[in-house]
Amino acid sequence: MRLVLLGPPGAGKGTQARVLETRLRAPQIASGDLLRAAVRNKTALGLEAKTYMDKGALVPDELVLKLIGERLGQSDAKSGFLLDGFPRSVQQAETLADMLEARKERLDKVIALILPDEEVVKRISGRRTCRNCGAMYHVIYDPPLNMGICNTCQGELYQRDDDAEDTVKMRLEVYADSTRPLLDYYETQGILAKIDGIGRPEEIEKRILTALGVKGAAEVPEA
Ligand code: AP5
């Protein structure tokens, strides 16, 4: 299955993509994770991207498209993928459509998580990520067993640089201006599914699987 997960910052795209990749046997391809890896590795692309990410602005298309193009070209993405955080503008969506057309492919569905800004801010301000394995927690909704330490690998949990209050405000503005128009863009193509993003992650997963028509979605156990 070839899917795009859309939604404002902190909507739960990454949380859902990580669960869905096992269920749908398609790799999560997260533009934010690819960019953060480039920043960590101090590549020229990463160092340039960081200046935009720190402000909460979109990284220029040529940098993002390079990373996405390379990742989509890897063998595990040949028969399906879950794009998380890309595309983020109509222009990026058009480039993606061209890339897929060249492979004689097209998107099956676009899942848009819908939730209000107040919830987004709560989710982002409480997010903690493991520096070592990338596991994600929330200080209230999904706290680690020991504060600041990853349950899985005992790595250090940190707060993303771009999760500071002012940067989040900017990211929300960028979402409204550049990314939200994609809802109309994909609705016109008849492949958009709007999903209520409020509720426990297991409930949201069930809604997504139902929208995708995945058999047995109603039987997904809720923890
Ligand atoms: P990116 O990393 O893509 O960030 P984002 O889109 O702002 O999304 P987030 O990763 O913040 O949130 P999420 O929706 O994945 O939520 P999560 O599952 O973590 O992009 C970062 C930056 O990179 C951008 O600002 C830009 O500069 C650049 N960039 C990236 N892609 C680009 C592109 N295509 N073009 C140009 N620039 C680009 O959940 C958040 C928290 O909520 C977690 O703590 C989680 O545990 C908790 N949570 C999740 N679900 C629930 C739930 N149902 N109930 C309660 N808590 C929940």
Coordinates of N, CA and C and ligand atoms in Angstrom, one line a residue:
M1 N 0.8 -1.2 0.0 CA 0.0 0.0 0.0 C 0.9 1.3 0.0
R2 N 0.5 2.3 -0.8 CA 1.3 3.5 -0.8 C 0.4 4.6 -0.2
L3 N 0.9 5.0 1.0 CA 0.1 5.9 1.8 C 0.9 7.2 2.2
V4 N 0.1 8.3 2.4 CA 0.6 9.5 3.0 C -0.1 9.8 4.2
L5 N 0.6 10.1 5.3 CA 0.0 10.5 6.6 C 0.1 12.0 6.7
L6 N -1.0 12.7 6.7 CA -1.0 14.2 6.8 C -1.5 14.6 8.2
G7 N -1.1 15.8 8.7 CA -1.6 16.3 9.9 C -0.7 17.3 10.5
P8 N -1.2 18.2 11.4 CA -0.3 19.2 12.0 C 0.8 18.6 12.8
P9 N 1.8 19.5 13.1 CA 2.9 19.0 14.0 C 2.3 18.4 15.3
G10 N 2.9 17.2 15.7 CA 2.4 16.6 16.9 C 1.1 15.9 16.8
A11 N 0.6 15.7 15.6 CA -0.8 15.1 15.5 C -0.8 13.6 15.8
G12 N 0.4 13.0 15.8 CA 0.5 11.6 16.0 C 0.8 10.8 14.7
K13 N 1.4 11.5 13.7 CA 1.7 10.8 12.4 C 2.8 9.8 12.7
G14 N 3.8 10.1 13.4 CA 4.9 9.2 13.6 C 4.5 8.0 14.5
T15 N 3.7 8.3 15.5 CA 3.1 7.3 16.4 C 2.4 6.3 15.6
Q16 N 1.5 6.7 14.7 CA 0.6 5.8 13.9 C 1.5 5.1 12.9
A17 N 2.4 5.8 12.2 CA 3.2 5.2 11.2 C 4.0 4.0 11.7
R18 N 4.5 4.2 12.9 CA 5.3 3.1 13.5 C 4.5 1.9 13.7
V19 N 3.2 2.0 14.1 CA 2.4 0.9 14.3 C 1.9 0.3 13.0
L20 N 1.6 1.2 12.0 CA 1.0 0.7 10.8 C 2.1 0.0 9.9
E21 N 3.4 0.4 10.1 CA 4.4 -0.3 9.2 C 4.4 -1.8 9.4
T22 N 4.2 -2.2 10.6 CA 4.2 -3.7 10.9 C 2.9 -4.3 10.3
R23 N 1.8 -3.6 10.6 CA 0.5 -4.1 10.2 C 0.3 -4.1 8.7
L24 N 0.8 -3.1 8.0 CA 0.7 -3.0 6.6 C 1.9 -3.5 5.8
R25 N 2.9 -3.9 6.5 CA 4.2 -4.4 5.9 C 4.7 -3.4 4.9
A26 N 4.7 -2.1 5.3 CA 5.3 -1.1 4.4 C 6.1 -0.2 5.3
P27 N 7.3 0.3 4.8 CA 8.2 1.1 5.7 C 7.7 2.5 5.9
Q28 N 7.9 3.0 7.1 CA 7.6 4.4 7.4 C 8.8 5.2 6.8
I29 N 8.4 6.2 6.0 CA 9.4 7.2 5.5 C 9.1 8.5 6.0
A30 N 9.8 9.0 7.0 CA 9.5 10.3 7.7 C 10.5 11.3 7.3
S31 N 10.1 12.3 6.6 CA 11.0 13.4 6.1 C 11.7 14.0 7.3
G32 N 11.0 14.2 8.4 CA 11.6 14.9 9.6 C 12.7 14.0 10.1
D33 N 12.5 12.7 10.2 CA 13.5 11.7 10.7 C 14.8 11.7 9.8
L34 N 14.5 11.8 8.5 CA 15.6 11.8 7.5 C 16.4 13.0 7.7
L35 N 15.7 14.2 7.9 CA 16.4 15.4 8.0 C 17.2 15.5 9.4
R36 N 16.6 14.9 10.4 CA 17.3 14.9 11.7 C 18.5 14.0 11.7
A37 N 18.4 12.9 10.9 CA 19.6 12.1 10.8 C 20.7 12.8 10.1
A38 N 20.4 13.6 9.1 CA 21.4 14.4 8.3 C 22.0 15.4 9.2
V39 N 21.2 16.0 10.1 CA 21.7 17.0 11.1 C 22.7 16.3 12.0
R40 N 22.2 15.2 12.6 CA 23.1 14.4 13.5 C 24.4 14.1 12.9
N41 N 24.4 13.7 11.6 CA 25.6 13.2 10.9 C 26.4 14.4 10.4
K42 N 25.9 15.6 10.6 CA 26.6 16.9 10.2 C 26.9 16.8 8.7
T43 N 26.0 16.3 7.9 CA 26.3 16.4 6.4 C 26.0 17.9 6.0
A44 N 26.5 18.2 4.8 CA 26.3 19.6 4.3 C 24.8 19.8 4.2
L45 N 24.0 18.8 3.7 CA 22.6 19.0 3.6 C 22.0 19.2 5.0
G46 N 22.4 18.4 6.0 CA 21.9 18.5 7.3 C 22.1 19.9 8.0
L47 N 23.4 20.4 7.8 CA 23.7 21.7 8.4 C 22.9 22.8 7.8
E48 N 22.6 22.7 6.4 CA 21.8 23.7 5.8 C 20.3 23.6 6.3
A49 N 19.8 22.3 6.3 CA 18.4 22.1 6.8 C 18.2 22.6 8.2
K50 N 19.2 22.4 9.1 CA 19.0 22.8 10.5 C 18.6 24.2 10.7
T51 N 19.1 25.1 9.8 CA 18.8 26.5 10.0 C 17.3 26.8 9.8
Y52 N 16.7 26.0 8.9 CA 15.3 26.2 8.7 C 14.5 25.5 9.8
M53 N 14.9 24.2 10.1 CA 14.2 23.4 11.1 C 14.2 24.2 12.5
D54 N 15.3 24.8 12.9 CA 15.3 25.5 14.2 C 14.3 26.6 14.3
K55 N 14.0 27.2 13.1 CA 13.0 28.3 13.1 C 11.6 27.8 13.0
G56 N 11.4 26.5 12.6 CA 10.1 25.9 12.4 C 9.6 26.2 11.0
A57 N 10.5 26.6 10.1 CA 10.2 26.8 8.7 C 10.4 25.5 7.9
L58 N 9.8 25.5 6.6 CA 10.0 24.4 5.8 C 11.4 24.4 5.2
V59 N 12.0 23.3 5.1 CA 13.4 23.1 4.5 C 13.2 23.2 3.0
P60 N 14.1 23.9 2.3 CA 13.9 24.1 0.8 C 13.6 22.7 0.1
D61 N 12.8 22.8 -0.9 CA 12.4 21.6 -1.6 C 13.6 20.7 -2.1
E62 N 14.6 21.4 -2.7 CA 15.6 20.6 -3.3 C 16.3 19.7 -2.3
L63 N 16.4 20.1 -1.0 CA 17.1 19.3 0.0 C 16.2 18.1 0.4
V64 N 14.9 18.5 0.6 CA 13.9 17.4 1.0 C 13.7 16.4 -0.1
L65 N 13.6 16.9 -1.3 CA 13.3 16.0 -2.4 C 14.5 15.0 -2.7
K66 N 15.7 15.5 -2.4 CA 16.9 14.6 -2.6 C 16.8 13.5 -1.6
L67 N 16.5 13.8 -0.3 CA 16.4 12.7 0.7 C 15.3 11.7 0.4
I68 N 14.1 12.3 0.1 CA 12.9 11.5 -0.2 C 13.2 10.6 -1.4
G69 N 13.7 11.2 -2.5 CA 14.0 10.5 -3.7 C 14.9 9.3 -3.5
E70 N 16.0 9.5 -2.7 CA 16.9 8.4 -2.4 C 16.2 7.3 -1.6
R71 N 15.4 7.8 -0.6 CA 14.8 6.8 0.3 C 13.7 5.9 -0.5
L72 N 13.0 6.6 -1.3 CA 11.9 5.9 -2.1 C 12.6 4.9 -3.1
G73 N 13.8 5.2 -3.5 CA 14.5 4.3 -4.4 C 15.1 3.0 -3.8
Q74 N 15.0 2.9 -2.4 CA 15.5 1.7 -1.7 C 14.6 0.6 -1.9
S75 N 15.1 -0.6 -1.9 CA 14.4 -1.8 -2.2 C 13.1 -2.0 -1.4
D76 N 13.2 -1.7 -0.1 CA 12.0 -2.0 0.8 C 10.8 -1.1 0.5
A77 N 11.0 0.0 -0.3 CA 9.9 0.9 -0.7 C 9.3 0.6 -2.0
K78 N 9.8 -0.5 -2.7 CA 9.4 -0.7 -4.0 C 7.9 -1.1 -4.1
S79 N 7.4 -1.8 -3.1 CA 6.0 -2.3 -3.2 C 5.1 -1.6 -2.3
G80 N 5.6 -0.6 -1.5 CA 4.7 0.2 -0.7 C 5.5 1.0 0.3
F81 N 4.8 2.0 0.9 CA 5.5 2.9 1.9 C 4.4 3.7 2.6
L82 N 4.8 4.2 3.8 CA 4.0 5.2 4.5 C 4.8 6.5 4.6
L83 N 4.4 7.4 3.9 CA 5.1 8.7 3.9 C 4.5 9.6 5.1
D84 N 5.5 10.0 5.9 CA 5.1 10.8 7.1 C 5.8 12.1 7.1
G85 N 5.0 13.2 6.9 CA 5.7 14.5 6.9 C 6.0 15.0 5.5
F86 N 5.8 14.2 4.5 CA 6.0 14.5 3.1 C 4.9 13.9 2.3
P87 N 4.2 14.7 1.4 CA 4.5 16.1 1.0 C 3.9 17.0 2.0
R88 N 4.4 18.3 2.0 CA 4.0 19.3 2.9 C 3.5 20.5 2.2
S89 N 3.4 20.5 0.9 CA 2.9 21.6 0.1 C 2.4 21.0 -1.2
V90 N 1.6 21.8 -1.9 CA 1.0 21.3 -3.2 C 2.2 21.0 -4.1
Q91 N 3.2 21.9 -4.1 CA 4.3 21.7 -5.0 C 5.0 20.4 -4.8
Q92 N 5.2 20.0 -3.5 CA 5.8 18.8 -3.1 C 4.9 17.6 -3.6
A93 N 3.6 17.8 -3.4 CA 2.7 16.7 -3.8 C 2.7 16.5 -5.3
E94 N 2.9 17.6 -6.1 CA 3.0 17.4 -7.5 C 4.3 16.7 -7.9
T95 N 5.4 17.0 -7.2 CA 6.6 16.4 -7.5 C 6.5 14.9 -7.2
L96 N 5.9 14.6 -6.0 CA 5.7 13.2 -5.6 C 4.9 12.4 -6.7
A97 N 3.9 13.0 -7.2 CA 3.0 12.4 -8.2 C 3.9 12.1 -9.4
D98 N 4.8 13.0 -9.8 CA 5.6 12.8 -11.0 C 6.6 11.6 -10.7
M99 N 7.2 11.6 -9.5 CA 8.1 10.6 -9.2 C 7.5 9.2 -9.3
L100 N 6.2 9.1 -8.7 CA 5.5 7.9 -8.7 C 5.1 7.5 -10.1
E101 N 4.7 8.5 -10.9 CA 4.3 8.2 -12.3 C 5.4 7.6 -13.1
A102 N 6.6 8.1 -12.8 CA 7.8 7.5 -13.5 C 8.0 6.1 -13.2
R103 N 7.5 5.7 -12.0 CA 7.6 4.3 -11.6 C 6.3 3.5 -11.9
K104 N 5.4 4.1 -12.6 CA 4.1 3.6 -12.9 C 3.3 3.2 -11.7
E105 N 3.4 4.1 -10.7 CA 2.7 3.9 -9.4 C 1.9 5.2 -9.1
R106 N 1.0 5.0 -8.1 CA 0.3 6.2 -7.6 C -0.1 5.9 -6.2
L107 N -0.5 7.0 -5.5 CA -0.9 6.8 -4.1 C -2.2 6.1 -4.0
D108 N -2.3 5.2 -3.0 CA -3.6 4.5 -2.7 C -4.5 5.4 -1.9
K109 N -3.9 6.0 -0.8 CA -4.8 6.8 0.1 C -3.9 7.8 0.8
V110 N -4.6 8.9 1.2 CA -4.0 9.9 2.1 C -4.8 10.0 3.3
I111 N -4.1 9.8 4.5 CA -4.8 9.8 5.8 C -4.5 11.1 6.4
A112 N -5.5 11.9 6.7 CA -5.3 13.2 7.4 C -5.8 13.1 8.8
L113 N -5.0 13.4 9.7 CA -5.4 13.4 11.2 C -5.8 14.8 11.5
I114 N -7.1 14.8 12.0 CA -7.7 16.1 12.3 C -7.7 16.3 13.8
L115 N -7.1 17.4 14.3 CA -7.2 17.7 15.7 C -6.9 19.2 16.0
P116 N -7.4 19.8 17.1 CA -7.3 21.2 17.3 C -5.9 21.6 17.8
D117 N -5.5 22.8 17.5 CA -4.2 23.3 17.9 C -3.9 23.1 19.4
E118 N -4.9 23.3 20.3 CA -4.7 23.1 21.7 C -4.1 21.7 22.0
E119 N -4.7 20.7 21.4 CA -4.2 19.3 21.6 C -2.8 19.1 21.1
V120 N -2.6 19.7 19.9 CA -1.2 19.6 19.3 C -0.2 20.2 20.3
V121 N -0.5 21.3 20.8 CA 0.5 22.0 21.7 C 0.7 21.1 23.0
K122 N -0.4 20.5 23.5 CA -0.2 19.6 24.7 C 0.7 18.4 24.3
R123 N 0.4 17.8 23.1 CA 1.2 16.6 22.7 C 2.7 17.0 22.5
I124 N 2.9 18.1 21.8 CA 4.3 18.4 21.5 C 5.1 18.8 22.8
S125 N 4.4 19.5 23.7 CA 5.2 20.0 24.9 C 5.6 18.8 25.8
G126 N 4.8 17.7 25.7 CA 5.1 16.6 26.6 C 5.9 15.5 25.9
R127 N 6.2 15.7 24.6 CA 6.9 14.6 23.9 C 8.4 14.5 24.3
R128 N 8.8 13.2 24.5 CA 10.2 13.0 24.8 C 10.6 11.8 23.9
T129 N 11.8 11.9 23.3 CA 12.3 10.9 22.3 C 13.6 10.3 22.8
C130 N 13.8 9.1 22.6 CA 15.1 8.4 23.0 C 16.2 8.8 22.0
R131 N 17.3 9.3 22.5 CA 18.4 9.7 21.7 C 19.1 8.5 21.0
N132 N 18.9 7.3 21.6 CA 19.6 6.1 21.1 C 18.7 5.4 20.1
C133 N 17.4 5.0 20.5 CA 16.7 4.1 19.6 C 15.5 4.9 18.9
G134 N 15.2 6.1 19.3 CA 14.2 6.9 18.6 C 12.8 6.6 19.2
A135 N 12.7 5.7 20.2 CA 11.3 5.5 20.8 C 10.8 6.8 21.4
M136 N 9.4 6.9 21.3 CA 8.8 8.1 21.7 C 7.9 7.9 22.9
Y137 N 7.9 8.9 23.7 CA 7.0 8.9 25.0 C 6.3 10.2 25.1
H138 N 5.4 10.3 26.0 CA 4.8 11.5 26.4 C 4.7 11.6 27.9
V139 N 5.1 12.7 28.5 CA 5.3 12.8 29.9 C 3.9 12.5 30.7
I140 N 2.8 12.8 30.0 CA 1.5 12.5 30.7 C 0.8 11.3 30.0
Y141 N 0.7 11.3 28.7 CA -0.1 10.3 28.0 C 0.6 8.9 27.9
D142 N 1.9 8.9 27.8 CA 2.6 7.7 27.7 C 4.0 7.8 28.3
P143 N 4.0 7.9 29.7 CA 5.3 8.2 30.3 C 6.2 7.0 30.4
P144 N 7.5 7.2 30.4 CA 8.5 6.1 30.5 C 8.4 5.6 32.0
L145 N 8.9 4.4 32.2 CA 8.9 3.9 33.6 C 9.7 4.7 34.5
N146 N 10.9 5.2 34.0 CA 11.8 6.1 34.8 C 11.9 7.3 34.0
M147 N 11.6 8.5 34.6 CA 11.6 9.8 33.9 C 13.0 10.0 33.2
G148 N 13.0 10.3 32.0 CA 14.3 10.7 31.3 C 15.0 9.5 30.8
I149 N 14.5 8.2 31.0 CA 15.2 7.0 30.5 C 14.3 6.2 29.7
C150 N 14.8 5.7 28.5 CA 14.0 4.9 27.6 C 13.7 3.5 28.2
N151 N 12.5 3.0 28.2 CA 12.1 1.7 28.7 C 12.9 0.6 27.9
T152 N 13.0 0.8 26.6 CA 13.6 -0.3 25.8 C 15.1 -0.4 25.9
C153 N 15.8 0.7 25.7 CA 17.3 0.6 25.6 C 18.0 1.4 26.7
Q154 N 17.2 2.0 27.6 CA 17.9 2.7 28.7 C 18.6 4.0 28.2
G155 N 18.3 4.4 26.9 CA 18.9 5.6 26.4 C 18.3 6.9 27.0
E156 N 19.0 8.0 26.8 CA 18.5 9.2 27.4 C 17.4 9.8 26.6
L157 N 16.3 10.3 27.3 CA 15.2 10.9 26.6 C 15.4 12.4 26.5
Y158 N 15.1 13.0 25.3 CA 15.4 14.4 25.1 C 14.1 15.1 24.5
Q159 N 14.1 16.4 24.6 CA 13.0 17.2 23.9 C 13.6 17.8 22.7
R160 N 12.9 17.6 21.5 CA 13.4 18.2 20.3 C 13.6 19.7 20.3
D161 N 14.7 20.2 19.7 CA 14.9 21.6 19.7 C 13.8 22.4 19.1
D162 N 13.1 21.8 18.1 CA 12.0 22.6 17.5 C 10.7 22.5 18.2
D163 N 10.7 21.9 19.4 CA 9.5 21.8 20.2 C 9.3 22.9 21.2
A164 N 10.2 23.9 21.1 CA 10.1 25.1 22.0 C 8.8 25.9 21.5
E165 N 8.2 26.6 22.5 CA 6.9 27.2 22.3 C 6.8 28.1 21.0
D166 N 7.8 29.0 20.8 CA 7.7 29.9 19.7 C 7.8 29.2 18.4
T167 N 8.7 28.1 18.4 CA 8.9 27.4 17.1 C 7.6 26.6 16.8
V168 N 7.0 26.0 17.8 CA 5.7 25.3 17.6 C 4.7 26.2 17.0
K169 N 4.6 27.5 17.5 CA 3.7 28.4 16.9 C 3.9 28.6 15.4
M170 N 5.2 28.8 15.1 CA 5.6 29.0 13.7 C 5.2 27.7 12.9
R171 N 5.5 26.5 13.4 CA 5.2 25.3 12.7 C 3.7 25.2 12.4
L172 N 2.9 25.6 13.4 CA 1.4 25.6 13.2 C 1.0 26.5 12.1
E173 N 1.7 27.7 12.0 CA 1.4 28.7 10.9 C 1.7 28.1 9.6
V174 N 2.9 27.5 9.6 CA 3.4 26.9 8.3 C 2.5 25.8 7.8
Y175 N 2.0 25.0 8.8 CA 1.0 23.9 8.5 C -0.2 24.5 7.8
A176 N -0.8 25.6 8.5 CA -2.0 26.2 8.0 C -1.8 26.8 6.6
D177 N -0.7 27.4 6.4 CA -0.5 28.1 5.1 C -0.1 27.1 4.0
S178 N 0.8 26.2 4.3 CA 1.4 25.4 3.2 C 0.9 24.0 3.1
T179 N 0.6 23.4 4.2 CA 0.2 22.0 4.2 C -1.3 21.7 4.2
R180 N -2.1 22.5 4.9 CA -3.5 22.2 5.0 C -4.2 22.3 3.6
P181 N -3.7 23.1 2.6 CA -4.3 23.1 1.3 C -4.2 21.7 0.6
L182 N -3.3 20.8 1.1 CA -3.2 19.5 0.6 C -4.5 18.7 0.8
L183 N -5.3 19.0 1.8 CA -6.5 18.3 2.1 C -7.5 18.4 0.9
D184 N -7.6 19.7 0.4 CA -8.5 19.9 -0.8 C -7.9 19.2 -2.0
Y185 N -6.5 19.3 -2.1 CA -5.8 18.8 -3.3 C -6.1 17.3 -3.4
Y186 N -6.0 16.5 -2.2 CA -6.2 15.1 -2.3 C -7.7 14.7 -2.3
E187 N -8.5 15.6 -1.7 CA -10.0 15.3 -1.7 C -10.5 15.3 -3.1
T188 N -10.0 16.3 -3.9 CA -10.4 16.4 -5.3 C -10.0 15.1 -6.1
Q189 N -8.9 14.5 -5.6 CA -8.5 13.3 -6.3 C -9.2 12.1 -5.8
G190 N -10.1 12.3 -4.8 CA -10.9 11.1 -4.2 C -10.1 10.1 -3.4
I191 N -8.9 10.5 -2.9 CA -8.1 9.6 -2.1 C -7.9 10.0 -0.7
L192 N -8.6 11.0 -0.2 CA -8.4 11.6 1.1 C -9.4 10.9 2.1
A193 N -8.8 10.5 3.3 CA -9.6 10.0 4.4 C -9.3 10.9 5.6
K194 N -10.3 11.6 6.1 CA -10.1 12.4 7.3 C -10.4 11.6 8.5
I195 N -9.5 11.6 9.4 CA -9.6 10.8 10.6 C -9.6 11.7 11.9
D196 N -10.5 11.4 12.7 CA -10.5 12.2 14.0 C -9.3 11.8 14.8
G197 N -8.4 12.7 15.1 CA -7.1 12.4 15.7 C -7.2 12.5 17.3
I198 N -8.4 12.6 17.8 CA -8.5 12.7 19.3 C -8.9 11.3 19.8
G199 N -8.2 10.9 20.8 CA -8.5 9.5 21.4 C -7.2 8.9 21.6
R200 N -7.3 7.6 22.1 CA -6.0 6.9 22.4 C -5.4 6.4 21.1
P201 N -4.1 6.2 21.0 CA -3.5 5.8 19.8 C -4.1 4.6 19.2
E202 N -4.5 3.6 20.0 CA -5.1 2.4 19.5 C -6.5 2.6 18.8
E203 N -7.2 3.6 19.4 CA -8.5 4.0 18.7 C -8.3 4.6 17.4
I204 N -7.2 5.4 17.3 CA -6.9 6.1 16.0 C -6.4 5.1 15.0
E205 N -5.6 4.2 15.5 CA -5.1 3.1 14.5 C -6.3 2.4 13.9
K206 N -7.3 2.0 14.8 CA -8.5 1.3 14.3 C -9.3 2.1 13.3
R207 N -9.4 3.4 13.5 CA -10.1 4.3 12.6 C -9.4 4.3 11.2
I208 N -8.0 4.4 11.3 CA -7.3 4.4 10.0 C -7.4 3.1 9.3
L209 N -7.3 2.0 10.0 CA -7.4 0.7 9.3 C -8.8 0.5 8.7
T210 N -9.8 1.0 9.4 CA -11.2 0.9 8.9 C -11.3 1.7 7.6
A211 N -10.7 2.9 7.6 CA -10.7 3.8 6.4 C -10.0 3.2 5.3
L212 N -9.0 2.4 5.6 CA -8.2 1.7 4.5 C -8.9 0.4 4.1
G213 N -9.9 0.0 4.8 CA -10.6 -1.2 4.4 C -9.8 -2.4 4.7
V214 N -8.9 -2.3 5.7 CA -8.1 -3.5 6.1 C -9.0 -4.5 6.8
K215 N -8.9 -5.7 6.4 CA -9.7 -6.8 7.0 C -9.4 -7.0 8.4
G216 N -10.4 -7.1 9.3 CA -10.1 -7.4 10.7 C -9.8 -6.2 11.5
A217 N -9.9 -5.0 10.9 CA -9.6 -3.7 11.6 C -10.4 -3.6 12.9
A218 N -11.6 -4.1 12.9 CA -12.5 -4.0 14.1 C -11.9 -4.9 15.3
E219 N -11.1 -5.9 14.9 CA -10.6 -6.8 15.9 C -9.2 -6.3 16.5
V220 N -8.7 -5.2 16.0 CA -7.4 -4.7 16.6 C -7.6 -4.5 18.1
P221 N -6.8 -5.2 18.9 CA -7.0 -5.0 20.4 C -6.7 -3.6 20.8
E222 N -7.5 -3.0 21.7 CA -7.1 -1.7 22.3 C -6.5 -2.0 23.7
A223 N -5.2 -1.5 23.8 CA -4.5 -1.8 25.1 C -5.2 -1.2 26.3
Ligands
AP5_1 P1 8.6 16.6 11.3 O1 9.6 15.8 12.1 O2 7.9 16.0 10.2 O3 7.6 17.2 12.4 P2 6.0 17.5 12.4 O4 5.3 17.2 11.1 O5 5.9 18.8 12.9 O6 5.5 16.3 13.2 P3 6.0 15.8 14.5 O7 7.1 14.8 14.3 O8 6.2 17.0 15.5 O9 4.7 15.1 15.1 P4 3.9 13.8 14.7 O10 2.7 14.1 14.0 O11 4.8 12.7 14.1 O12 3.5 13.4 16.2 P5 4.1 12.2 17.1 O13 3.6 10.9 16.7 O14 5.5 12.5 17.3 O15 9.3 17.9 10.8 C1 10.2 18.7 11.5 C2 10.8 19.8 10.7 O16 11.5 19.2 9.6 C3 9.7 20.7 10.0 O17 9.3 21.8 10.9 C4 10.5 21.2 8.8 O18 11.4 22.2 9.2 C5 11.3 20.0 8.4 N1 10.6 19.2 7.4 C6 10.1 17.9 7.6 N2 9.5 17.5 6.5 C7 9.6 18.5 5.6 C8 9.1 18.6 4.2 N3 8.4 17.7 3.6 N4 9.4 19.8 3.6 C9 10.1 20.8 4.2 N5 10.5 20.7 5.5 C10 10.3 19.6 6.1 O19 3.3 12.5 18.5 C11 3.6 13.7 19.3 C12 3.4 13.4 20.8 O20 2.1 13.0 21.1 C13 4.3 12.2 21.3 O21 4.8 12.5 22.5 C14 3.3 11.0 21.3 O22 3.7 10.1 22.3 C15 2.0 11.7 21.6 N6 0.8 11.1 21.0 C16 0.7 10.6 19.8 N7 -0.5 10.1 19.6 C17 -1.2 10.4 20.7 C18 -2.6 10.2 21.1 N8 -3.5 9.6 20.3 N9 -3.0 10.6 22.3 C19 -2.1 11.2 23.2 N10 -0.8 11.4 22.8 C20 -0.4 11.0 21.6

